[in-house]
Coordinates of C-alpha atoms and ligand atoms in Angstrom, one line a residue:
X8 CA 120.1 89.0 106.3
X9 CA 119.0 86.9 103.3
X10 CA 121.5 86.5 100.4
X11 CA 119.0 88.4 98.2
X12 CA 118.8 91.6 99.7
X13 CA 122.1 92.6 101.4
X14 CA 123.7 95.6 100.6
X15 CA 120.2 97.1 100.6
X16 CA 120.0 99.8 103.3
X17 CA 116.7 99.4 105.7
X18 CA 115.2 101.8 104.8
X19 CA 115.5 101.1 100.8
X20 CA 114.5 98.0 101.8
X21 CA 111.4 99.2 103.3
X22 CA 110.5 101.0 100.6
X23 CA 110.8 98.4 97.8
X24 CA 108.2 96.5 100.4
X25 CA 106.1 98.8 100.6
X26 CA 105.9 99.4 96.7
X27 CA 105.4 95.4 96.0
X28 CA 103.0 95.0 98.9
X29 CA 101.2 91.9 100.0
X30 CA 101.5 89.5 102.7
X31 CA 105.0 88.1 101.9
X32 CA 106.4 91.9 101.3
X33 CA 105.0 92.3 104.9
X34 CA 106.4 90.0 106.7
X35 CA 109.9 91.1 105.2
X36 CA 109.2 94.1 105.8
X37 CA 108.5 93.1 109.7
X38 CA 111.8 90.9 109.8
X39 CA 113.5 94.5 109.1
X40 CA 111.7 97.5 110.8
X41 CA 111.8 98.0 114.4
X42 CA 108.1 97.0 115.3
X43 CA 108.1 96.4 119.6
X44 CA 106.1 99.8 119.9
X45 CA 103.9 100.4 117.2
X46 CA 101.3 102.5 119.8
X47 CA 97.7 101.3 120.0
X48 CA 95.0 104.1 120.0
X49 CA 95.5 107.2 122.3
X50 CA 91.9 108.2 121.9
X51 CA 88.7 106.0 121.1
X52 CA 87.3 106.5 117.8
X53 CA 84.4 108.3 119.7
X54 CA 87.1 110.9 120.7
X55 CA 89.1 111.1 117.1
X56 CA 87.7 114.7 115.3
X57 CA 85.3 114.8 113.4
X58 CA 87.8 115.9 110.4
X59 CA 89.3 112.8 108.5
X60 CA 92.0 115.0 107.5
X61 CA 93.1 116.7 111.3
X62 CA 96.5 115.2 110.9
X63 CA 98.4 117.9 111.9
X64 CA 98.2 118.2 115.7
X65 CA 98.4 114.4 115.2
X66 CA 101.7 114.6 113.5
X67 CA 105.3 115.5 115.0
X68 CA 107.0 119.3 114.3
X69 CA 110.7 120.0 113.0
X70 CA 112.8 122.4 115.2
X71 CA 110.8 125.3 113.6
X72 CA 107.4 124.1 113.8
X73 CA 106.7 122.7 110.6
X74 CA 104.6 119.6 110.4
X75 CA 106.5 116.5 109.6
X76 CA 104.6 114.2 107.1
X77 CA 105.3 110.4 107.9
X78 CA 107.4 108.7 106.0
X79 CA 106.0 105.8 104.0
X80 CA 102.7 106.8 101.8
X81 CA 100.2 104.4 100.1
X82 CA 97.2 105.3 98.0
X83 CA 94.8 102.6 97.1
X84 CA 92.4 103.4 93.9
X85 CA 89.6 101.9 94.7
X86 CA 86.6 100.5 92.3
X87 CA 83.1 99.5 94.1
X88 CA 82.7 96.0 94.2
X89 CA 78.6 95.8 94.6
X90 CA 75.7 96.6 91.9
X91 CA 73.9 100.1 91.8
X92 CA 74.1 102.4 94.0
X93 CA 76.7 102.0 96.8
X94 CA 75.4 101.9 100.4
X95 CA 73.5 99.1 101.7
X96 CA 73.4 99.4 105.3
X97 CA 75.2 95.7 105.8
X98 CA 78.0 96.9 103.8
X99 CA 78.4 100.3 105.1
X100 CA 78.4 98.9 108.9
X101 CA 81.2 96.6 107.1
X102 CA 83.7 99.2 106.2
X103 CA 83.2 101.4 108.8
X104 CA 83.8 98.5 111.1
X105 CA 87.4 98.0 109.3
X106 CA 88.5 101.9 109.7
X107 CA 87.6 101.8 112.9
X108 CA 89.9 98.6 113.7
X109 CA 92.6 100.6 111.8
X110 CA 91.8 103.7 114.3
X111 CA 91.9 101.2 117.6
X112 CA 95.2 99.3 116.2
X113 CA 97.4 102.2 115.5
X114 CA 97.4 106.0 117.3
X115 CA 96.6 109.0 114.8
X116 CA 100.7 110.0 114.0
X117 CA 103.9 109.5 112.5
X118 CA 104.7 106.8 114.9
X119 CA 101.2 105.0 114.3
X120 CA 99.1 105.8 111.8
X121 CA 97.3 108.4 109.1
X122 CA 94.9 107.7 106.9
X123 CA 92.1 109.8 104.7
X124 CA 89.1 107.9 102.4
X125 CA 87.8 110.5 99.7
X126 CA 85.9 109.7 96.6
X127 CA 85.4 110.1 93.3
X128 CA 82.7 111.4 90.8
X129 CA 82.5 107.8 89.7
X130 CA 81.1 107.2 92.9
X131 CA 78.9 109.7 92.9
X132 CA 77.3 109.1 89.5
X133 CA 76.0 105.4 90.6
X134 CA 73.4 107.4 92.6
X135 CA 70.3 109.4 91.1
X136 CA 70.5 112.4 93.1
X137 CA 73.1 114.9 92.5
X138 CA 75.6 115.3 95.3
X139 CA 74.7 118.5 97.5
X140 CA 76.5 121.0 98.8
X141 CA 79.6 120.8 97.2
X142 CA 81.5 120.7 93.8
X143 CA 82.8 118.0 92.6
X144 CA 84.0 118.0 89.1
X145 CA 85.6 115.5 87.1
X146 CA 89.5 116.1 86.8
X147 CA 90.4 117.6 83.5
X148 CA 93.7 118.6 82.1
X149 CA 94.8 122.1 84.0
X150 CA 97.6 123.1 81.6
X151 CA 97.8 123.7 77.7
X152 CA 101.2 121.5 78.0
X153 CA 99.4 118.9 79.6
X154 CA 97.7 115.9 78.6
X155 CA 97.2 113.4 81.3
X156 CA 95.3 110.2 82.0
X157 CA 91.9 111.3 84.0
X158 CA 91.5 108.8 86.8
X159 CA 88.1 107.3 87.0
X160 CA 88.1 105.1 90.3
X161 CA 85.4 105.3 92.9
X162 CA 87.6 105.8 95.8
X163 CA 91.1 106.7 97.7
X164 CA 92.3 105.6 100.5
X165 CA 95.5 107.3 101.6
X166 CA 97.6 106.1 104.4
X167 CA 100.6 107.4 105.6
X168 CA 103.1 106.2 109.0
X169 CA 106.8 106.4 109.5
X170 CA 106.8 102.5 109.5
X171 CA 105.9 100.9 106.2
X172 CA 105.3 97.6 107.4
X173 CA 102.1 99.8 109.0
X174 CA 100.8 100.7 106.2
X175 CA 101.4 97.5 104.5
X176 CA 100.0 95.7 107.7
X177 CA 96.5 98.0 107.4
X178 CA 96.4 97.4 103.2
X179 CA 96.1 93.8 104.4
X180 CA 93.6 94.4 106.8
X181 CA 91.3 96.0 104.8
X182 CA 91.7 93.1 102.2
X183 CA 90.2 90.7 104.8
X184 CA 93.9 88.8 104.6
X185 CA 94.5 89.5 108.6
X186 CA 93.1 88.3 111.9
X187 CA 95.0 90.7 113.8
X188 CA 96.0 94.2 113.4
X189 CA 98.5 95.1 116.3
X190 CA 96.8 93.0 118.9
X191 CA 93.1 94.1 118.3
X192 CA 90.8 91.9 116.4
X193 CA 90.4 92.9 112.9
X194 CA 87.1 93.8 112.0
X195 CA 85.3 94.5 108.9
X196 CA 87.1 94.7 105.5
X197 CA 87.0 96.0 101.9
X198 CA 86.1 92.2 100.9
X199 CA 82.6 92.7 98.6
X200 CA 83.0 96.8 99.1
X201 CA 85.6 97.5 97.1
X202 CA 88.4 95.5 95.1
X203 CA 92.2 97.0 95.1
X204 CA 92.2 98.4 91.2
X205 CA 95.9 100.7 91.7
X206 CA 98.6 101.1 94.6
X207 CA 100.7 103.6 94.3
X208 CA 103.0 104.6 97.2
X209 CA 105.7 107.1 97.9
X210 CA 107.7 108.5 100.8
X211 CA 109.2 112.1 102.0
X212 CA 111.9 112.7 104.6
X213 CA 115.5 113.6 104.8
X214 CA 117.8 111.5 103.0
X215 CA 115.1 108.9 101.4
X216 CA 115.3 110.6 97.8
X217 CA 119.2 109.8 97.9
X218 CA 118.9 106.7 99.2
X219 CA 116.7 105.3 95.9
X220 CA 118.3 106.7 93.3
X221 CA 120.1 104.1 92.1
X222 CA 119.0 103.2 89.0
X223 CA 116.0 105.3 88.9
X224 CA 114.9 106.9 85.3
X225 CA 114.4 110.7 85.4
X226 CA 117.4 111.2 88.1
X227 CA 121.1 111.0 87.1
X228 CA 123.0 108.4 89.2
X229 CA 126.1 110.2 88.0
X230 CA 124.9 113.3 90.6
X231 CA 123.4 112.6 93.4
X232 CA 120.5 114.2 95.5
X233 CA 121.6 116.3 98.6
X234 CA 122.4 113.1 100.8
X235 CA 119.5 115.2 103.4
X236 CA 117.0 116.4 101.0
X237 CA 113.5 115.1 101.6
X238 CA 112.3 115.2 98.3
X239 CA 114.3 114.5 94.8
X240 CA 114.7 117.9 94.0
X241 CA 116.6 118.8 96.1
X242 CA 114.6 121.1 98.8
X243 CA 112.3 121.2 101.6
X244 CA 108.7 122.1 101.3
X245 CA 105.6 122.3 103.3
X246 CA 107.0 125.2 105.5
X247 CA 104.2 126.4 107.9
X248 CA 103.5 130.0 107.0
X249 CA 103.6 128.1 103.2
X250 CA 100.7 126.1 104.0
X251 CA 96.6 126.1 103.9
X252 CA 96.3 125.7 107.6
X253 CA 93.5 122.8 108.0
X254 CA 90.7 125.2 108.5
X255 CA 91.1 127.1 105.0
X256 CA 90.8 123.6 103.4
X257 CA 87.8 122.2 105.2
X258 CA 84.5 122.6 103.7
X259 CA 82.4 125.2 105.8
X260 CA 78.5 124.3 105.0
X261 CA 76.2 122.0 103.8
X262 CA 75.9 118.0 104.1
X263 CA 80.0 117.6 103.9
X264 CA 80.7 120.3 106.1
X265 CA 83.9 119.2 108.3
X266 CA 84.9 117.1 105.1
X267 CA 87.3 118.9 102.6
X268 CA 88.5 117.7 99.1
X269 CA 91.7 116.1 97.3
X270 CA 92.9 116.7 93.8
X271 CA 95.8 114.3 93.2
X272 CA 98.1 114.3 90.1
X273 CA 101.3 112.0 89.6
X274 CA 104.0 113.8 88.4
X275 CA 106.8 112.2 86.1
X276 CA 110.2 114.3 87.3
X277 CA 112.8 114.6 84.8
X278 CA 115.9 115.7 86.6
X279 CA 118.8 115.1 84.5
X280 CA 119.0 118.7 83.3
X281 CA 118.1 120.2 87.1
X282 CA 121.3 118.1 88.3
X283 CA 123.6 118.0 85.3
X284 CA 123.4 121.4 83.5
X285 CA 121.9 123.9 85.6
X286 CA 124.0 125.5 88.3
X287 CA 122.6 125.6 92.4
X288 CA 121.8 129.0 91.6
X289 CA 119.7 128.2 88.8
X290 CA 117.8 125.5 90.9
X291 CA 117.2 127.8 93.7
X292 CA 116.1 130.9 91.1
X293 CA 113.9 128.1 89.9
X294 CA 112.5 126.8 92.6
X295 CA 111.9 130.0 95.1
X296 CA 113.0 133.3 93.0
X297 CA 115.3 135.2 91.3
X298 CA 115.7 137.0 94.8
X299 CA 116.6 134.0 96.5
X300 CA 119.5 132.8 94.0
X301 CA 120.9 136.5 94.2
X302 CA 120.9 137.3 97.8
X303 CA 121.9 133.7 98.8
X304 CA 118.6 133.0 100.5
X305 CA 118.4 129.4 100.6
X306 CA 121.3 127.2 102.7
X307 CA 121.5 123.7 101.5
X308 CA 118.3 122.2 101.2
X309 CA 116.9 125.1 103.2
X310 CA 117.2 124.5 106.4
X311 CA 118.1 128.0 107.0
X312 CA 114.4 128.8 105.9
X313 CA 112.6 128.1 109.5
X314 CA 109.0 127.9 109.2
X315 CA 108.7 130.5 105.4
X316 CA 110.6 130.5 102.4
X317 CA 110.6 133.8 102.4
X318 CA 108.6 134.0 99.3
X319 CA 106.3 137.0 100.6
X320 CA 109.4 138.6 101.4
X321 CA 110.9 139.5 98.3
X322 CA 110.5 142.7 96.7
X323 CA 109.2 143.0 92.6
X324 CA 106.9 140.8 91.1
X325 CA 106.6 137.3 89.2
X326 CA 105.6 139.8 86.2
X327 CA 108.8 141.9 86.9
X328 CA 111.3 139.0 87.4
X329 CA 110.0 137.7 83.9
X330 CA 110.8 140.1 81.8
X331 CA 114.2 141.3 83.6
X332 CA 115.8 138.5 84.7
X333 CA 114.0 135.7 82.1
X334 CA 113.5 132.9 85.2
X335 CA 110.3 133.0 87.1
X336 CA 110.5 131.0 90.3
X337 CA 108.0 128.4 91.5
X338 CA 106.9 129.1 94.7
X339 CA 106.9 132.6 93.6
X340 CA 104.1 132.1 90.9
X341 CA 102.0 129.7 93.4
X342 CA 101.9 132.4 95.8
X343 CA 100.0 134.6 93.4
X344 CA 97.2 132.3 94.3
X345 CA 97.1 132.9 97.9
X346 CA 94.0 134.8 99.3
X347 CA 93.8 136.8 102.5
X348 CA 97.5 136.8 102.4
X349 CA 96.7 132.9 103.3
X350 CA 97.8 129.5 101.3
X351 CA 94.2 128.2 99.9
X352 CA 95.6 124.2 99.3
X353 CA 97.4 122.3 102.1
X354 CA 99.9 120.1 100.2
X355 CA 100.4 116.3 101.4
X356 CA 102.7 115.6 98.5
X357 CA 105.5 112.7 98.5
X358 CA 107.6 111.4 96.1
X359 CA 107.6 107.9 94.6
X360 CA 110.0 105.6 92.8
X361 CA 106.8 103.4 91.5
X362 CA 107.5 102.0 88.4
X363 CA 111.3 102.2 88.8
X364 CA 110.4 106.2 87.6
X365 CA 111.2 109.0 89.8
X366 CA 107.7 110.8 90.1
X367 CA 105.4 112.9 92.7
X368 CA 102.2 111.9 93.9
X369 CA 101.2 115.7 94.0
X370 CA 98.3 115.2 97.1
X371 CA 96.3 118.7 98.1
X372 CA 93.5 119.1 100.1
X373 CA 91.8 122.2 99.3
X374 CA 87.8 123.5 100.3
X375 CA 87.1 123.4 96.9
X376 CA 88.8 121.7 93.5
X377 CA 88.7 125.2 92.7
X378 CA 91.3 126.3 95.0
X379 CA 93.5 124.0 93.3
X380 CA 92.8 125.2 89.9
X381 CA 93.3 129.0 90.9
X382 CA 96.6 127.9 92.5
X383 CA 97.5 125.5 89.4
X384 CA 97.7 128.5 87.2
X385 CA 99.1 130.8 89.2
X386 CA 102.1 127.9 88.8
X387 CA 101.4 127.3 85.6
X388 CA 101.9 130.8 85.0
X389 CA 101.0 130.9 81.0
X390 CA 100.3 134.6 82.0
X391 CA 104.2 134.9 82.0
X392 CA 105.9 134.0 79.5
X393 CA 107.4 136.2 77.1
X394 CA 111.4 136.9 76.2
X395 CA 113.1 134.4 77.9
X396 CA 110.3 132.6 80.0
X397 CA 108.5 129.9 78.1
X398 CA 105.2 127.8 78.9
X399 CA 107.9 125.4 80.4
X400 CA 111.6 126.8 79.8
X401 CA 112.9 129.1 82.8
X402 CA 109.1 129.0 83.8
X403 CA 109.9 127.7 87.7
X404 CA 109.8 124.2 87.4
X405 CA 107.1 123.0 84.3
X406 CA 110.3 121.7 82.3
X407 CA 111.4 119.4 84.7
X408 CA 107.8 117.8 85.2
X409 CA 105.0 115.9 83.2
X410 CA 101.3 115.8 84.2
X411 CA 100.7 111.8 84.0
X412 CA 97.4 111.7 85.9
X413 CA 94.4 113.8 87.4
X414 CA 91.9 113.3 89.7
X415 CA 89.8 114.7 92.4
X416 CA 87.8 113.6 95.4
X417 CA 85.4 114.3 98.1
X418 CA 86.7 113.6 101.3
X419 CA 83.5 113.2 103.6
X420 CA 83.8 114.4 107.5
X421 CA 84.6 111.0 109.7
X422 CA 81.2 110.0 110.5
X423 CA 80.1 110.1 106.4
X424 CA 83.6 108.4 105.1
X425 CA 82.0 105.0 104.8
X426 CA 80.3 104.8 101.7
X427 CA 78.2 108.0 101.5
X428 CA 74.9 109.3 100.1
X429 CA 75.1 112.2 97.9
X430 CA 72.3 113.7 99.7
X431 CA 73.1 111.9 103.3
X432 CA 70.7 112.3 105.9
Ligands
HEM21 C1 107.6 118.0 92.0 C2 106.7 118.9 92.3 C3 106.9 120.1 93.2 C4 107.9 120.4 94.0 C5 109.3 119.7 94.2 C6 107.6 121.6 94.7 C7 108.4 122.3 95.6 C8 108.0 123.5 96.2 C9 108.9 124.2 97.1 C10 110.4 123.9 97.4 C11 108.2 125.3 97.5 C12 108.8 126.4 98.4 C13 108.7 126.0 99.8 C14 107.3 125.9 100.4 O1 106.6 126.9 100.4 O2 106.9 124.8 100.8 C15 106.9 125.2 97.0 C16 105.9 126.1 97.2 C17 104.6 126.0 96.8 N1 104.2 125.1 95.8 FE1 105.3 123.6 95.0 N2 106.3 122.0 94.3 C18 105.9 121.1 93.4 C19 104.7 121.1 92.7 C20 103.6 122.0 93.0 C21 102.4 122.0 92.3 C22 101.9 121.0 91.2 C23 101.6 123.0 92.9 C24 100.2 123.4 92.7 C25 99.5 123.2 91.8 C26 102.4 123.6 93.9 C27 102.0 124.6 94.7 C28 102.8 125.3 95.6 C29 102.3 126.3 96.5 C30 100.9 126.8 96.7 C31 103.5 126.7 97.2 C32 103.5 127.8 98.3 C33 103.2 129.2 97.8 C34 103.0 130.2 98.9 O3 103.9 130.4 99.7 O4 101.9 130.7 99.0 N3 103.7 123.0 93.9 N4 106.8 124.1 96.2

């Protein structure tokens, strides 16, 4: 262990690799994470679906059959590198190329490899013709206590694995800085395509919020997160009957049809108050319902929960709890938006200490932006607020959050993620 970083756990470690990135945060990161049996490619990239965002049967299950995200996230913000319209064949054949090695080095999972390539209106608007088939507006502020930076890059790429030295080893790949990618020849890059303009990364998973606390702004180190919490405050999320399954979010018709879209938002957390001052039952009143803090609903980080949190269960209404007890819950206003009785956004969220600032990368995929503006307000819940419930105070969780960036993009089935047409043929 090197003088510099002992004391740092492995996986803290890890993550403060994959935040720096680059080759010489790689090859730390490879001195330190178990890397023998990285798996190759189950399937050839002929095989994969035709979905870029089928993850799910990819990805491993919890005891109750809720999808486990991977651990370690990156999301590259990508600015087109070329003049005029994106697209020339040369270049298209280029990138396509490197997903493909990324597809061939690592199998679709937690134990290999994840990754989704969506983009923006920026992209879009280097073309004449108008994108068909599907909306795609630019990201605006969704809240009246809200006033974020609108991101304008012209791609995303996000990447997600259980190993961070994988997702560091693919960010070099792309940049055309490897030969090799897990013993298969790397080719094609993003070299000429697109340049890196923003990383930000992030990870989710029992015990990682606790273990990167330490001196974190927005999170007390005097109280510390549930040692086996996945996510800084405090509880689990992304139970299955909770989620857009993967066919509500994918985009039924037209030129993009098998593609779906993303609307991604950082979120600054600010946690001293949730830790410090309010009690457990005001977290969990906060974060589920009223119901929940009353009745006891929620063990620990809600492992109790299986695959619901219940949130359909639970008699009265947002409207109701708002006026009698003066706390609405969060996941009890987002549920307002569901339709069919169903989820209508599939959350890929993690958390992130970028920036030495405890924050969420807030990632949806939803069939429409839409989707995730109907299901926005019905969180935001300015519908609510009256007595005791303001825009943000006892209003589920808007105090302990601020809206730092928007932005959405068009995630393009797998055989049109390389560079698309608007109008492809
Ligand atoms: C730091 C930010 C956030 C945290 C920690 C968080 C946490 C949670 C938790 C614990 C639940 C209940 C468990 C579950 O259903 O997974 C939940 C549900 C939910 N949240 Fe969030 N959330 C955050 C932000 C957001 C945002 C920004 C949105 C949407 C705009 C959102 C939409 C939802 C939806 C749709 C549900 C499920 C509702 C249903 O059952 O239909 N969340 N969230």
């Amino acid at each position: 262990m090197h003088e510099s970083d002992r004391g740092l756990s492995r996986r803290a470690f890890v993550r403060s690799a994959v935040a720096i990135g680059g080759a010489s945060a790689l090859s730390a990161c490879l001195q330190r994470e178990e890397t023998e049996d990285v798996p190759q490619a189950a399937l050839s990239p002929d095989e994969l679906p035709r979905r870029q965002h089928a993850w799910n049967e990819f990805l491993s299950t919890d005891d109750a059959g809720n999808v486990r995200p991977p651990e370690h996230h990156l999301l590259l913000g990508l600015e087109y590198a070329g003049d005029g319209p994106a697209g020339a064949t040369g270049e298209r054949d280029q990138l396509e190329a490197a997903f493909r090695t990324l597809e061939q080095a690592y199998k679709r999972g937690n134990e290999g490899l994840v990754f989704a390539m969506g983009y923006g209106p920026a992209y879009f608007d280097r073309f004449d013709a108008d994108l068909r088939g599907v909306e795609l507006p630019d990201p605006r502020p969704l809240a009246p206590i809200e006033d974020p930076t609108l991101d304008e890059y012209d791609a995303l790429l996000h990447l997600a694995s259980d190993y961070g030295h994988v997702t560091l080893s693919a960010e070099e790949a792309l940049k055309g800085d490897l030969k090799e990618l897990n013993g298969i020849t790397v080719e094609g890059s993003f070299d000429g395509v697109f340049e890196v303009a923003e990383r930000r990364t992030g990870f989710i998973g029992p015990g990682m919020p606790a273990e990167r606390q330490s001196g974190i702004s927005g999170i007390p180190d005097s109280e510390p997160v549930p040692e086996n919490a996945p996510m800084f405050m405090g509880f689990k999320t992304g139970f299955r009957q909770n989620q857009a399954s993967e066919d509500r979010v994918t985009i039924q018709d037209g030129l993009f049809a098998g593609g779906t879209t993303i609307h991604l938002s950082k979120l600054q957390l600010h946690l001293h108050q949730w830790y410090e001052q309010d009690s457990r039952s005001q977290r969990v009143a906060k974060m589920f319902s009223p119901t929940h803090a009353d009745k006891d609903l929620v063990e620990g980080v809600g492992e109790n929960l299986g695959d619901s949190s219940g949130i359909t269960e639970i008699p009265g209404s947002a409207a109701e709890d708002a006026r009698t007890e003066g706390t609405v819950g969060h996941a009890q206003k987002a549920v307002r938006a569901r339709e069919n009785g169903e989820p209508i956004i599939l959350r890929r969220d993690f958390d992130s200490t970028d920036n030495d600032t405890a924050s969420t990368h807030f990632l949806a995929l939803q069939r429409s932006i839409a989707d995730f503006v109907t299901t926005r307000e019905a969180m935001t819940g300015s519908d609510l607020t009256e007595g005791a419930v303001g825009p943000r105070m006892n209003n589920g969780i808007l105090q302990y959050l601020t809206v730092h960036n928007r932005a959405n993009y068009l995630v393009p089935p797998r055989g049109l993620r390389s560079l698309p047409a608007p109008t492809p043929q």
